[in-house]
PDB file of C-alpha atoms and ligand atoms in Angstrom:
ATOM      1  CA  MET D   3      -8.066 -18.477 -15.777  1.00 59.00           C
ATOM      2  CA  PRO D   4      -4.996 -17.865 -13.597  1.00 80.00           C
ATOM      3  CA  VAL D   5      -6.570 -16.469 -10.369  1.00 96.00           C
ATOM      4  CA  ALA D   6      -9.701 -17.973  -8.788  1.00 98.00           C
ATOM      5  CA  HIS D   7     -10.499 -15.071  -6.419  1.00 98.00           C
ATOM      6  CA  LEU D   8      -8.745 -11.712  -6.715  1.00 98.00           C
ATOM      7  CA  VAL D   9      -9.399  -9.263  -3.872  1.00 98.00           C
ATOM      8  CA  ILE D  10      -8.419  -5.611  -4.229  1.00 98.00           C
ATOM      9  CA  VAL D  11      -8.143  -3.686  -0.959  1.00 99.00           C
ATOM     10  CA  MET D  12      -7.961   0.075  -0.409  1.00 98.00           C
ATOM     11  CA  PRO D  13      -7.791   2.587   2.419  1.00 98.00           C
ATOM     12  CA  ALA D  14      -9.952   5.645   1.679  1.00 97.00           C
ATOM     13  CA  TYR D  15     -10.581   9.046   3.209  1.00 96.00           C
ATOM     14  CA  ASN D  16     -12.784  11.593   1.413  1.00 95.00           C
ATOM     15  CA  GLU D  17     -12.406   9.996  -2.015  1.00 96.00           C
ATOM     16  CA  ALA D  18     -16.093  10.187  -3.072  1.00 96.00           C
ATOM     17  CA  GLU D  19     -15.370  11.902  -6.363  1.00 95.00           C
ATOM     18  CA  GLY D  20     -12.690   9.667  -7.750  1.00 96.00           C
ATOM     19  CA  ILE D  21     -13.000   6.237  -6.141  1.00 97.00           C
ATOM     20  CA  GLY D  22     -15.958   4.880  -8.146  1.00 98.00           C
ATOM     21  CA  GLY D  23     -14.288   5.568 -11.483  1.00 98.00           C
ATOM     22  CA  PHE D  24     -11.018   4.137 -10.192  1.00 98.00           C
ATOM     23  CA  ILE D  25     -12.703   0.883  -9.126  1.00 98.00           C
ATOM     24  CA  ASP D  26     -14.460   0.629 -12.524  1.00 98.00           C
ATOM     25  CA  GLU D  27     -11.152   1.089 -14.321  1.00 98.00           C
ATOM     26  CA  ILE D  28      -9.420  -1.600 -12.236  1.00 98.00           C
ATOM     27  CA  ARG D  29     -12.315  -4.040 -12.676  1.00 98.00           C
ATOM     28  CA  ASP D  30     -12.325  -3.591 -16.474  1.00 98.00           C
ATOM     29  CA  HIS D  31      -8.669  -4.541 -16.603  1.00 98.00           C
ATOM     30  CA  VAL D  32      -8.455  -7.450 -14.138  1.00 98.00           C
ATOM     31  CA  ALA D  33     -11.814  -9.161 -14.757  1.00 98.00           C
ATOM     32  CA  PRO D  34     -10.477 -11.250 -17.695  1.00 97.00           C
ATOM     33  CA  LEU D  35      -7.693 -12.596 -15.440  1.00 97.00           C
ATOM     34  CA  ALA D  36      -9.770 -13.868 -12.502  1.00 98.00           C
ATOM     35  CA  GLY D  37     -12.755 -16.114 -11.837  1.00 98.00           C
ATOM     36  CA  LYS D  38     -14.044 -13.649  -9.230  1.00 98.00           C
ATOM     37  CA  VAL D  39     -12.989 -10.081  -8.466  1.00 98.00           C
ATOM     38  CA  SER D  40     -14.038  -8.266  -5.301  1.00 98.00           C
ATOM     39  CA  PHE D  41     -13.132  -4.971  -3.655  1.00 98.00           C
ATOM     40  CA  VAL D  42     -12.694  -4.277   0.055  1.00 98.00           C
ATOM     41  CA  VAL D  43     -12.426  -0.645   1.153  1.00 98.00           C
ATOM     42  CA  ALA D  44     -11.572   0.490   4.688  1.00 98.00           C
ATOM     43  CA  ASP D  45     -13.084   3.955   5.138  1.00 98.00           C
ATOM     44  CA  ASP D  46     -11.193   6.180   7.597  1.00 98.00           C
ATOM     45  CA  ARG D  47     -14.319   8.097   8.782  1.00 97.00           C
ATOM     46  CA  SER D  48     -14.719  10.107   5.572  1.00 97.00           C
ATOM     47  CA  THR D  49     -16.730  13.292   5.949  1.00 96.00           C
ATOM     48  CA  ASP D  50     -17.888  13.275   2.321  1.00 95.00           C
ATOM     49  CA  ALA D  51     -20.038  10.728   0.427  1.00 96.00           C
ATOM     50  CA  THR D  52     -17.300   8.071   0.116  1.00 97.00           C
ATOM     51  CA  VAL D  53     -19.226   5.408   2.089  1.00 98.00           C
ATOM     52  CA  ALA D  54     -22.530   5.998   0.269  1.00 98.00           C
ATOM     53  CA  THR D  55     -20.736   5.945  -3.097  1.00 98.00           C
ATOM     54  CA  LEU D  56     -19.109   2.620  -2.284  1.00 98.00           C
ATOM     55  CA  GLN D  57     -22.251   1.050  -0.830  1.00 98.00           C
ATOM     56  CA  ALA D  58     -23.927   1.582  -4.204  1.00 98.00           C
ATOM     57  CA  ILE D  59     -21.356  -0.643  -5.961  1.00 98.00           C
ATOM     58  CA  ASP D  60     -22.224  -4.363  -5.967  1.00 97.00           C
ATOM     59  CA  ASP D  61     -18.779  -5.926  -5.686  1.00 98.00           C
ATOM     60  CA  VAL D  62     -17.472  -3.506  -3.016  1.00 98.00           C
ATOM     61  CA  ASP D  63     -17.439  -4.381   0.680  1.00 98.00           C
ATOM     62  CA  VAL D  64     -17.039  -1.208   2.790  1.00 98.00           C
ATOM     63  CA  HIS D  65     -15.509  -1.324   6.266  1.00 98.00           C
ATOM     64  CA  PRO D  66     -16.077   1.956   8.134  1.00 98.00           C
ATOM     65  CA  GLN D  67     -13.382   2.440  10.799  1.00 98.00           C
ATOM     66  CA  ALA D  68     -14.228   3.350  14.385  1.00 97.00           C
ATOM     67  CA  ALA D  69     -12.226   6.609  14.209  1.00 97.00           C
ATOM     68  CA  ASN D  70     -10.015   8.560  11.800  1.00 97.00           C
ATOM     69  CA  ARG D  71      -6.531   7.095  12.239  1.00 96.00           C
ATOM     70  CA  GLY D  72      -4.630   7.988   9.062  1.00 95.00           C
ATOM     71  CA  HIS D  73      -3.252   5.953   6.191  1.00 97.00           C
ATOM     72  CA  GLY D  74      -1.237   3.200   7.935  1.00 98.00           C
ATOM     73  CA  PRO D  75      -3.882   1.789  10.312  1.00 98.00           C
ATOM     74  CA  THR D  76      -6.545   2.134   7.593  1.00 98.00           C
ATOM     75  CA  ALA D  77      -4.413   0.237   5.077  1.00 98.00           C
ATOM     76  CA  LEU D  78      -3.849  -2.506   7.686  1.00 98.00           C
ATOM     77  CA  ALA D  79      -7.598  -2.743   8.339  1.00 98.00           C
ATOM     78  CA  ALA D  80      -8.151  -3.091   4.585  1.00 98.00           C
ATOM     79  CA  TYR D  81      -5.517  -5.858   4.350  1.00 98.00           C
ATOM     80  CA  ARG D  82      -7.082  -7.785   7.241  1.00 98.00           C
ATOM     81  CA  ALA D  83     -10.621  -7.506   5.867  1.00 98.00           C
ATOM     82  CA  GLY D  84      -9.356  -8.487   2.411  1.00 98.00           C
ATOM     83  CA  LEU D  85      -7.606 -11.619   3.697  1.00 98.00           C
ATOM     84  CA  ALA D  86     -10.786 -12.624   5.526  1.00 98.00           C
ATOM     85  CA  ALA D  87     -12.535 -12.716   2.135  1.00 98.00           C
ATOM     86  CA  GLY D  88     -10.360 -15.727   1.203  1.00 97.00           C
ATOM     87  CA  PRO D  89      -8.408 -14.480  -1.825  1.00 98.00           C
ATOM     88  CA  ASP D  90      -5.913 -16.448  -3.920  1.00 98.00           C
ATOM     89  CA  LEU D  91      -4.267 -13.136  -4.671  1.00 98.00           C
ATOM     90  CA  LEU D  92      -4.666  -9.765  -2.940  1.00 98.00           C
ATOM     91  CA  ILE D  93      -3.774  -6.358  -4.354  1.00 99.00           C
ATOM     92  CA  HIS D  94      -3.450  -3.257  -2.174  1.00 99.00           C
ATOM     93  CA  VAL D  95      -3.785   0.215  -3.676  1.00 98.00           C
ATOM     94  CA  ASP D  96      -4.626   3.610  -2.172  1.00 98.00           C
ATOM     95  CA  GLY D  97      -8.153   4.897  -2.750  1.00 97.00           C
ATOM     96  CA  ASP D  98      -6.904   8.183  -4.231  1.00 95.00           C
ATOM     97  CA  GLY D  99      -6.470   6.419  -7.564  1.00 96.00           C
ATOM     98  CA  GLN D 100      -2.924   7.396  -8.476  1.00 95.00           C
ATOM     99  CA  PHE D 101      -2.445   4.371 -10.778  1.00 97.00           C
ATOM    100  CA  VAL D 102      -3.817   3.306 -14.162  1.00 97.00           C
ATOM    101  CA  GLY D 103      -5.811   0.183 -15.134  1.00 98.00           C
ATOM    102  CA  PRO D 104      -3.265  -1.473 -17.466  1.00 98.00           C
ATOM    103  CA  ASP D 105      -0.721  -1.623 -14.620  1.00 98.00           C
ATOM    104  CA  PHE D 106      -3.137  -3.807 -12.614  1.00 98.00           C
ATOM    105  CA  THR D 107      -3.222  -6.298 -15.495  1.00 98.00           C
ATOM    106  CA  ARG D 108       0.585  -6.278 -15.567  1.00 98.00           C
ATOM    107  CA  LEU D 109       0.727  -6.771 -11.799  1.00 98.00           C
ATOM    108  CA  VAL D 110      -1.507  -9.876 -11.850  1.00 98.00           C
ATOM    109  CA  LEU D 111       0.390 -11.345 -14.819  1.00 98.00           C
ATOM    110  CA  ALA D 112       3.714 -10.657 -13.070  1.00 97.00           C
ATOM    111  CA  VAL D 113       2.658 -12.619  -9.966  1.00 97.00           C
ATOM    112  CA  GLU D 114       1.372 -15.490 -12.064  1.00 94.00           C
ATOM    113  CA  SER D 115       4.364 -15.701 -14.391  1.00 95.00           C
ATOM    114  CA  THR D 116       7.054 -15.417 -11.687  1.00 95.00           C
ATOM    115  CA  GLY D 117       5.385 -17.342  -8.838  1.00 93.00           C
ATOM    116  CA  ALA D 118       6.498 -14.481  -6.557  1.00 97.00           C
ATOM    117  CA  ASP D 119       5.224 -14.011  -2.988  1.00 97.00           C
ATOM    118  CA  VAL D 120       4.809 -10.315  -3.651  1.00 98.00           C
ATOM    119  CA  VAL D 121       5.095  -7.906  -6.565  1.00 98.00           C
ATOM    120  CA  HIS D 122       5.669  -4.198  -5.888  1.00 98.00           C
ATOM    121  CA  GLY D 123       4.595  -1.464  -8.290  1.00 98.00           C
ATOM    122  CA  VAL D 124       7.587   0.882  -8.464  1.00 97.00           C
ATOM    123  CA  ARG D 125       6.354   4.388  -9.278  1.00 94.00           C
ATOM    124  CA  HIS D 126       7.960   6.505 -11.964  1.00 87.00           C
ATOM    125  CA  SER D 127       7.118  10.054 -13.113  1.00 79.00           C
ATOM    126  CA  ARG D 128       6.265  11.305  -9.592  1.00 82.00           C
ATOM    127  CA  THR D 129       6.347  15.033  -8.944  1.00 79.00           C
ATOM    128  CA  ASP D 130       6.832  15.226  -5.173  1.00 81.00           C
ATOM    129  CA  ALA D 131       8.114  18.321  -3.394  1.00 85.00           C
ATOM    130  CA  TRP D 132      11.858  18.312  -2.628  1.00 87.00           C
ATOM    131  CA  TYR D 133      11.348  17.544   1.072  1.00 88.00           C
ATOM    132  CA  ARG D 134       9.313  14.436   0.269  1.00 87.00           C
ATOM    133  CA  ARG D 135      11.997  13.219  -2.128  1.00 86.00           C
ATOM    134  CA  VAL D 136      14.620  13.780   0.608  1.00 88.00           C
ATOM    135  CA  LEU D 137      12.503  11.882   3.151  1.00 88.00           C
ATOM    136  CA  THR D 138      11.912   9.032   0.683  1.00 88.00           C
ATOM    137  CA  GLY D 139      15.651   8.913  -0.079  1.00 89.00           C
ATOM    138  CA  CYS D 140      16.565   8.767   3.628  1.00 91.00           C
ATOM    139  CA  VAL D 141      14.049   5.993   4.367  1.00 91.00           C
ATOM    140  CA  GLY D 142      15.325   4.132   1.289  1.00 92.00           C
ATOM    141  CA  MET D 143      18.918   4.344   2.572  1.00 94.00           C
ATOM    142  CA  LEU D 144      17.943   3.184   6.056  1.00 92.00           C
ATOM    143  CA  VAL D 145      16.087   0.197   4.639  1.00 93.00           C
ATOM    144  CA  ALA D 146      18.961  -0.633   2.254  1.00 95.00           C
ATOM    145  CA  VAL D 147      21.429  -0.738   5.163  1.00 95.00           C
ATOM    146  CA  ALA D 148      19.094  -2.862   7.312  1.00 94.00           C
ATOM    147  CA  ALA D 149      18.095  -5.207   4.458  1.00 93.00           C
ATOM    148  CA  GLY D 150      21.566  -5.489   2.935  1.00 93.00           C
ATOM    149  CA  ARG D 151      20.230  -4.510  -0.469  1.00 93.00           C
ATOM    150  CA  ARG D 152      18.426  -1.636  -2.164  1.00 93.00           C
ATOM    151  CA  VAL D 153      14.619  -1.868  -2.123  1.00 95.00           C
ATOM    152  CA  PRO D 154      13.076   0.336  -4.829  1.00 95.00           C
ATOM    153  CA  ASP D 155      10.159   2.642  -3.870  1.00 94.00           C
ATOM    154  CA  VAL D 156      10.092   1.210  -0.372  1.00 95.00           C
ATOM    155  CA  ASN D 157       6.722   2.749   0.595  1.00 95.00           C
ATOM    156  CA  THR D 158       4.785   2.040  -2.605  1.00 96.00           C
ATOM    157  CA  PRO D 159       1.048   1.530  -1.965  1.00 98.00           C
ATOM    158  CA  LEU D 160       0.598  -0.698  -5.032  1.00 98.00           C
ATOM    159  CA  ARG D 161       1.434  -4.302  -4.117  1.00 98.00           C
ATOM    160  CA  ALA D 162       0.147  -7.777  -4.977  1.00 98.00           C
ATOM    161  CA  TYR D 163       0.473 -10.445  -2.260  1.00 98.00           C
ATOM    162  CA  ARG D 164      -0.046 -14.155  -2.022  1.00 97.00           C
ATOM    163  CA  PRO D 165      -2.194 -14.717   1.103  1.00 97.00           C
ATOM    164  CA  ALA D 166       0.252 -16.836   3.165  1.00 96.00           C
ATOM    165  CA  PRO D 167       3.216 -14.431   3.175  1.00 96.00           C
ATOM    166  CA  LEU D 168       0.839 -11.502   3.709  1.00 97.00           C
ATOM    167  CA  GLN D 169      -0.659 -13.242   6.745  1.00 97.00           C
ATOM    168  CA  GLU D 170       2.840 -13.595   8.218  1.00 96.00           C
ATOM    169  CA  LEU D 171       3.519  -9.891   7.787  1.00 97.00           C
ATOM    170  CA  LEU D 172       0.159  -8.902   9.280  1.00 97.00           C
ATOM    171  CA  ASP D 173       0.678 -11.180  12.281  1.00 96.00           C
ATOM    172  CA  ALA D 174       3.914  -9.353  13.105  1.00 96.00           C
ATOM    173  CA  VAL D 175       2.684  -5.765  12.868  1.00 97.00           C
ATOM    174  CA  PRO D 176       0.351  -3.962  15.325  1.00 97.00           C
ATOM    175  CA  ALA D 177      -2.947  -2.663  13.908  1.00 97.00           C
ATOM    176  CA  ASP D 178      -2.007   0.969  14.586  1.00 96.00           C
ATOM    177  CA  ALA D 179       1.352   1.008  12.742  1.00 98.00           C
ATOM    178  CA  SER D 180       1.727   4.211  10.756  1.00 96.00           C
ATOM    179  CA  ILE D 181       4.221   2.983   8.126  1.00 97.00           C
ATOM    180  CA  PRO D 182       3.234  -0.669   7.501  1.00 98.00           C
ATOM    181  CA  HIS D 183       4.532  -0.683   3.927  1.00 98.00           C
ATOM    182  CA  VAL D 184       8.037   0.314   5.013  1.00 97.00           C
ATOM    183  CA  HIS D 185       8.006  -2.476   7.622  1.00 97.00           C
ATOM    184  CA  PHE D 186       6.708  -4.959   5.041  1.00 98.00           C
ATOM    185  CA  SER D 187       9.314  -4.033   2.416  1.00 97.00           C
ATOM    186  CA  LEU D 188      12.126  -4.479   4.921  1.00 96.00           C
ATOM    187  CA  ALA D 189      10.763  -7.731   6.381  1.00 97.00           C
ATOM    188  CA  GLU D 190      10.224  -9.217   2.909  1.00 96.00           C
ATOM    189  CA  ALA D 191      13.836  -8.547   1.969  1.00 95.00           C
ATOM    190  CA  ARG D 192      15.204  -9.867   5.267  1.00 93.00           C
ATOM    191  CA  ALA D 193      13.065 -12.995   5.370  1.00 93.00           C
ATOM    192  CA  GLY D 194      13.926 -13.911   1.803  1.00 92.00           C
ATOM    193  CA  PHE D 195      10.458 -13.603   0.295  1.00 95.00           C
ATOM    194  CA  THR D 196      10.421 -13.797  -3.489  1.00 96.00           C
ATOM    195  CA  VAL D 197       9.811 -10.161  -4.405  1.00 97.00           C
ATOM    196  CA  ARG D 198       9.487  -8.813  -7.945  1.00 97.00           C
ATOM    197  CA  TYR D 199       9.442  -5.171  -8.981  1.00 97.00           C
ATOM    198  CA  LEU D 200       7.346  -3.745 -11.772  1.00 98.00           C
ATOM    199  CA  SER D 201       7.727  -0.193 -13.033  1.00 98.00           C
ATOM    200  CA  VAL D 202       4.291   1.514 -12.989  1.00 97.00           C
ATOM    201  CA  ARG D 203       2.877   4.937 -13.886  1.00 96.00           C
ATOM    202  CA  SER D 204       2.014   7.399 -11.134  1.00 93.00           C
ATOM    203  CA  ILE D 205      -0.669  10.014 -11.853  1.00 92.00           C
ATOM    204  CA  PRO D 206      -2.206  12.859  -9.791  1.00 90.00           C
ATOM    205  CA  ARG D 207      -4.925  11.896  -7.296  1.00 90.00           C
ATOM    206  CA  ARG D 208      -8.399  11.575  -8.835  1.00 92.00           C
ATOM    207  CA  GLY D 209     -11.275  13.865  -7.904  1.00 78.00           C
ATOM    208  CA  GLU D 210     -11.112  17.659  -7.753  1.00 66.00           C
ATOM    209  CA  SER D 211     -12.696  18.288  -4.391  1.00 55.00           C
ATOM    210  CA  THR D 212     -10.947  15.658  -2.278  1.00 52.00           C
ATOM    211  CA  SER D 213      -9.543  17.134   0.921  1.00 55.00           C
ATOM    212  CA  GLY D 214      -5.922  17.033  -0.261  1.00 54.00           C
ATOM    213  CA  THR D 215      -3.180  14.704   0.763  1.00 61.00           C
ATOM    214  CA  MET D 216      -2.005  13.744   4.226  1.00 63.00           C
ATOM    215  CA  TRP D 217       0.923  16.140   3.710  1.00 61.00           C
ATOM    216  CA  GLY D 218      -0.672  19.405   2.636  1.00 54.00           C
ATOM    217  CA  GLY D 219       0.283  18.764  -0.997  1.00 53.00           C
ATOM    218  CA  GLY D 220      -2.552  20.965  -2.311  1.00 53.00           C
ATOM    219  CA  VAL D 221      -0.525  24.086  -1.594  1.00 55.00           C
ATOM    220  CA  LYS D 222       2.831  24.891  -3.205  1.00 60.00           C
ATOM    221  CA  ARG D 223       5.285  25.055  -0.290  1.00 67.00           C
ATOM    222  CA  MET D 224       8.968  25.788   0.112  1.00 75.00           C
ATOM    223  CA  LEU D 225       9.266  23.990   3.453  1.00 73.00           C
ATOM    224  CA  PRO D 226       7.852  20.683   4.712  1.00 75.00           C
ATOM    225  CA  PRO D 227       4.477  21.100   6.451  1.00 84.00           C
ATOM    226  CA  GLN D 228       4.529  20.642  10.216  1.00 87.00           C
ATOM    227  CA  ARG D 229       2.349  17.557   9.846  1.00 87.00           C
ATOM    228  CA  LEU D 230       4.995  15.838   7.715  1.00 88.00           C
ATOM    229  CA  ARG D 231       7.806  16.807  10.112  1.00 90.00           C
ATOM    230  CA  LYS D 232       5.885  15.359  13.065  1.00 91.00           C
ATOM    231  CA  PHE D 233       5.033  12.243  11.085  1.00 91.00           C
ATOM    232  CA  ALA D 234       8.699  11.712  10.139  1.00 91.00           C
ATOM    233  CA  VAL D 235       9.754  11.734  13.822  1.00 93.00           C
ATOM    234  CA  THR D 236       6.968   9.319  14.835  1.00 93.00           C
ATOM    235  CA  ALA D 237       7.746   7.052  11.876  1.00 93.00           C
ATOM    236  CA  LEU D 238      11.449   6.897  12.723  1.00 93.00           C
ATOM    237  CA  ALA D 239      10.671   5.865  16.303  1.00 96.00           C
ATOM    238  CA  GLU D 240       8.223   3.254  15.001  1.00 97.00           C
ATOM    239  CA  ALA D 241      10.780   1.903  12.506  1.00 95.00           C
ATOM    240  CA  TRP D 242      13.233   1.381  15.375  1.00 95.00           C
ATOM    241  CA  GLN D 243      10.623  -0.214  17.636  1.00 97.00           C
ATOM    242  CA  LEU D 244       8.976  -2.576  15.131  1.00 97.00           C
ATOM    243  CA  SER D 245      11.662  -3.327  12.537  1.00 96.00           C
ATOM    244  CA  LEU D 246      15.201  -2.310  13.490  1.00 95.00           C
ATOM    245  CA  ARG D 247      15.977  -2.923  17.177  1.00 95.00           C
ATOM    246  CA  PRO D 248      17.220  -6.337  18.269  1.00 94.00           C
ATOM    247  CA  GLY D 249      14.165  -8.514  18.974  1.00 95.00           C
ATOM    248  CA  ALA D 250      11.826  -6.263  16.937  1.00 95.00           C
ATOM    249  CA  PRO D 251       8.634  -8.164  15.973  1.00 95.00           C
ATOM    250  CA  LEU D 252       9.112  -7.708  12.216  1.00 96.00           C
ATOM    251  CA  ARG D 253      12.567  -9.332  12.533  1.00 93.00           C
ATOM    252  CA  SER D 254      11.055 -12.612  13.671  1.00 90.00           C
ATOM    253  CA  ILE D 255       9.633 -13.512  10.246  1.00 90.00           C
ATOM    254  CA  ARG D 256      11.539 -16.544   9.061  1.00 77.00           C
ATOM    255  CA  PRO D 257      12.547 -17.443   5.528  1.00 60.00           C
ATOM    256  CA  GLN D 258      10.695 -20.403   3.989  1.00 55.00           C
ATOM    257  CA  ALA D 259       7.865 -20.207   6.505  1.00 47.00           C
ATOM    258  CA  ALA D 260       5.311 -18.379   4.442  1.00 46.00           C
ATOM    259  CA  SER D 261       3.983 -19.578   1.117  1.00 50.00           C
ATOM    260  CA  GLY D 262       5.818 -22.805   0.557  1.00 47.00           C
ATOM    261  CA  ASN D 263       7.226 -21.262  -2.618  1.00 50.00           C
ATOM    262  CA  PRO D 264      10.877 -22.102  -3.169  1.00 45.00           C
ATOM    263  CA  ARG D 265      12.788 -18.925  -2.300  1.00 43.00           C
ATOM    264  CA  ARG D 266      15.086 -17.755  -5.055  1.00 40.00           C
TER     265      ARG D 266
HETATM  266  N1  GTP O 311      -5.509  12.552   3.569  1.00 79.77           N
HETATM  267  C1  GTP O 311      -5.815  11.433   4.260  1.00 79.77           C
HETATM  268  N2  GTP O 311      -5.806  10.258   3.602  1.00 79.77           N
HETATM  269  C2  GTP O 311      -6.136   9.145   4.280  1.00 79.77           C
HETATM  270  C3  GTP O 311      -6.467   9.174   5.657  1.00 79.77           C
HETATM  271  N3  GTP O 311      -6.769   7.935   6.032  1.00 79.77           N
HETATM  272  C4  GTP O 311      -6.657   7.153   4.939  1.00 79.77           C
HETATM  273  N4  GTP O 311      -6.285   7.870   3.867  1.00 79.77           N
HETATM  274  C5  GTP O 311      -6.078   7.335   2.513  1.00 79.77           C
HETATM  275  O1  GTP O 311      -4.686   7.208   2.369  1.00 79.77           O
HETATM  276  C6  GTP O 311      -4.325   7.206   0.997  1.00 79.77           C
HETATM  277  C7  GTP O 311      -3.067   8.005   0.736  1.00 79.77           C
HETATM  278  O2  GTP O 311      -3.228   9.299   1.172  1.00 79.77           O
HETATM  279  P1  GTP O 311      -2.417  10.480   0.528  1.00 79.77           P
HETATM  280  O3  GTP O 311      -2.805  11.674   1.316  1.00 79.77           O
HETATM  281  O4  GTP O 311      -2.620  10.514  -0.941  1.00 79.77           O
HETATM  282  O5  GTP O 311      -0.894  10.135   0.843  1.00 79.77           O
HETATM  283  P2  GTP O 311       0.274   9.942  -0.185  1.00 79.77           P
HETATM  284  O6  GTP O 311      -0.123   9.031  -1.293  1.00 79.77           O
HETATM  285  O7  GTP O 311       1.461   9.595   0.650  1.00 79.77           O
HETATM  286  O8  GTP O 311       0.483  11.400  -0.747  1.00 79.77           O
HETATM  287  P3  GTP O 311       0.542  11.870  -2.284  1.00 79.77           P
HETATM  288  O9  GTP O 311       1.753  11.236  -2.877  1.00 79.77           O
HETATM  289  O10 GTP O 311       0.632  13.374  -2.159  1.00 79.77           O
HETATM  290  O11 GTP O 311      -0.731  11.411  -2.927  1.00 79.77           O
HETATM  291  C8  GTP O 311      -5.560   7.670   0.236  1.00 79.77           C
HETATM  292  O12 GTP O 311      -6.146   6.517  -0.325  1.00 79.77           O
HETATM  293  C9  GTP O 311      -6.453   8.228   1.324  1.00 79.77           C
HETATM  294  O13 GTP O 311      -7.798   8.099   0.964  1.00 79.77           O
HETATM  295  C10 GTP O 311      -6.453  10.434   6.356  1.00 79.77           C
HETATM  296  O14 GTP O 311      -6.720  10.526   7.552  1.00 79.77           O
HETATM  297  N5  GTP O 311      -6.116  11.515   5.604  1.00 79.77           N
HETATM  298 MG1   MG O 312      -1.654   9.409  -2.669  1.00 79.77          MG
END
């Protein structure tokens, strides 16, 4: 039994239709690999039955947020609540269920077999609009320059962390950060964490009547929605403030300090 306590954390907003089935699928696949599996979901003030759906599932701990704050702060709340549950290994994934069960098995086995601090699920077969691919490419280039190497799928929401290096990352980032995964990817590369990359399948969000994505993806558009344009400007300023400028808090993470794993 490789993992004593595996905790899976998720941010969720209006995912009532798909999230129960997603959790069942994950559990089926990871249960044979862990002594105990539990789920921690941070709910971003859903207006549908997400909270009630989750409260009906035994191994799910729901954390309703005080206000709707968007993906980044909700993901950070989920990470913090998940670490408080005392895991040996923690997996983060978005509550919209865009991954498949067998990739969770592969993720756990990858951490165990490599002894890595973190394993990222690198998404293939995505069908994003052109403007999202451009944005992703630009962020990827910025991170590559700052990190001194290419980091694949820099904002992936599917990640497995050992608790000690995750705690270091969380200590350095404010609770309201809007792009925590970009900060984490960059800090991990700079601080010399042992990071492994696993190619994983990306599927459409689960549930027909969910309220759509943060970016207006339900409608076919030629131009980026205003919400995405605004978000890109805010995110750039945040990247400078938290990760890029001299003295930025995410730059203070030191190699070797986290898990005690030998860095390779
Ligand atoms: N839409 C939305 N999602 C939120 C919010 N807060 C948390 N989330 C969760 O954030 C996760 C990702 O949201 P998405 O809208 O799918 O963002 P995305 O994955 O970048 O976009 P897609 O690639 O189009 O799926 C989901 O698990 C949501 O449930 C919010 O205020 N709005
Ligand atoms: Mg999504």
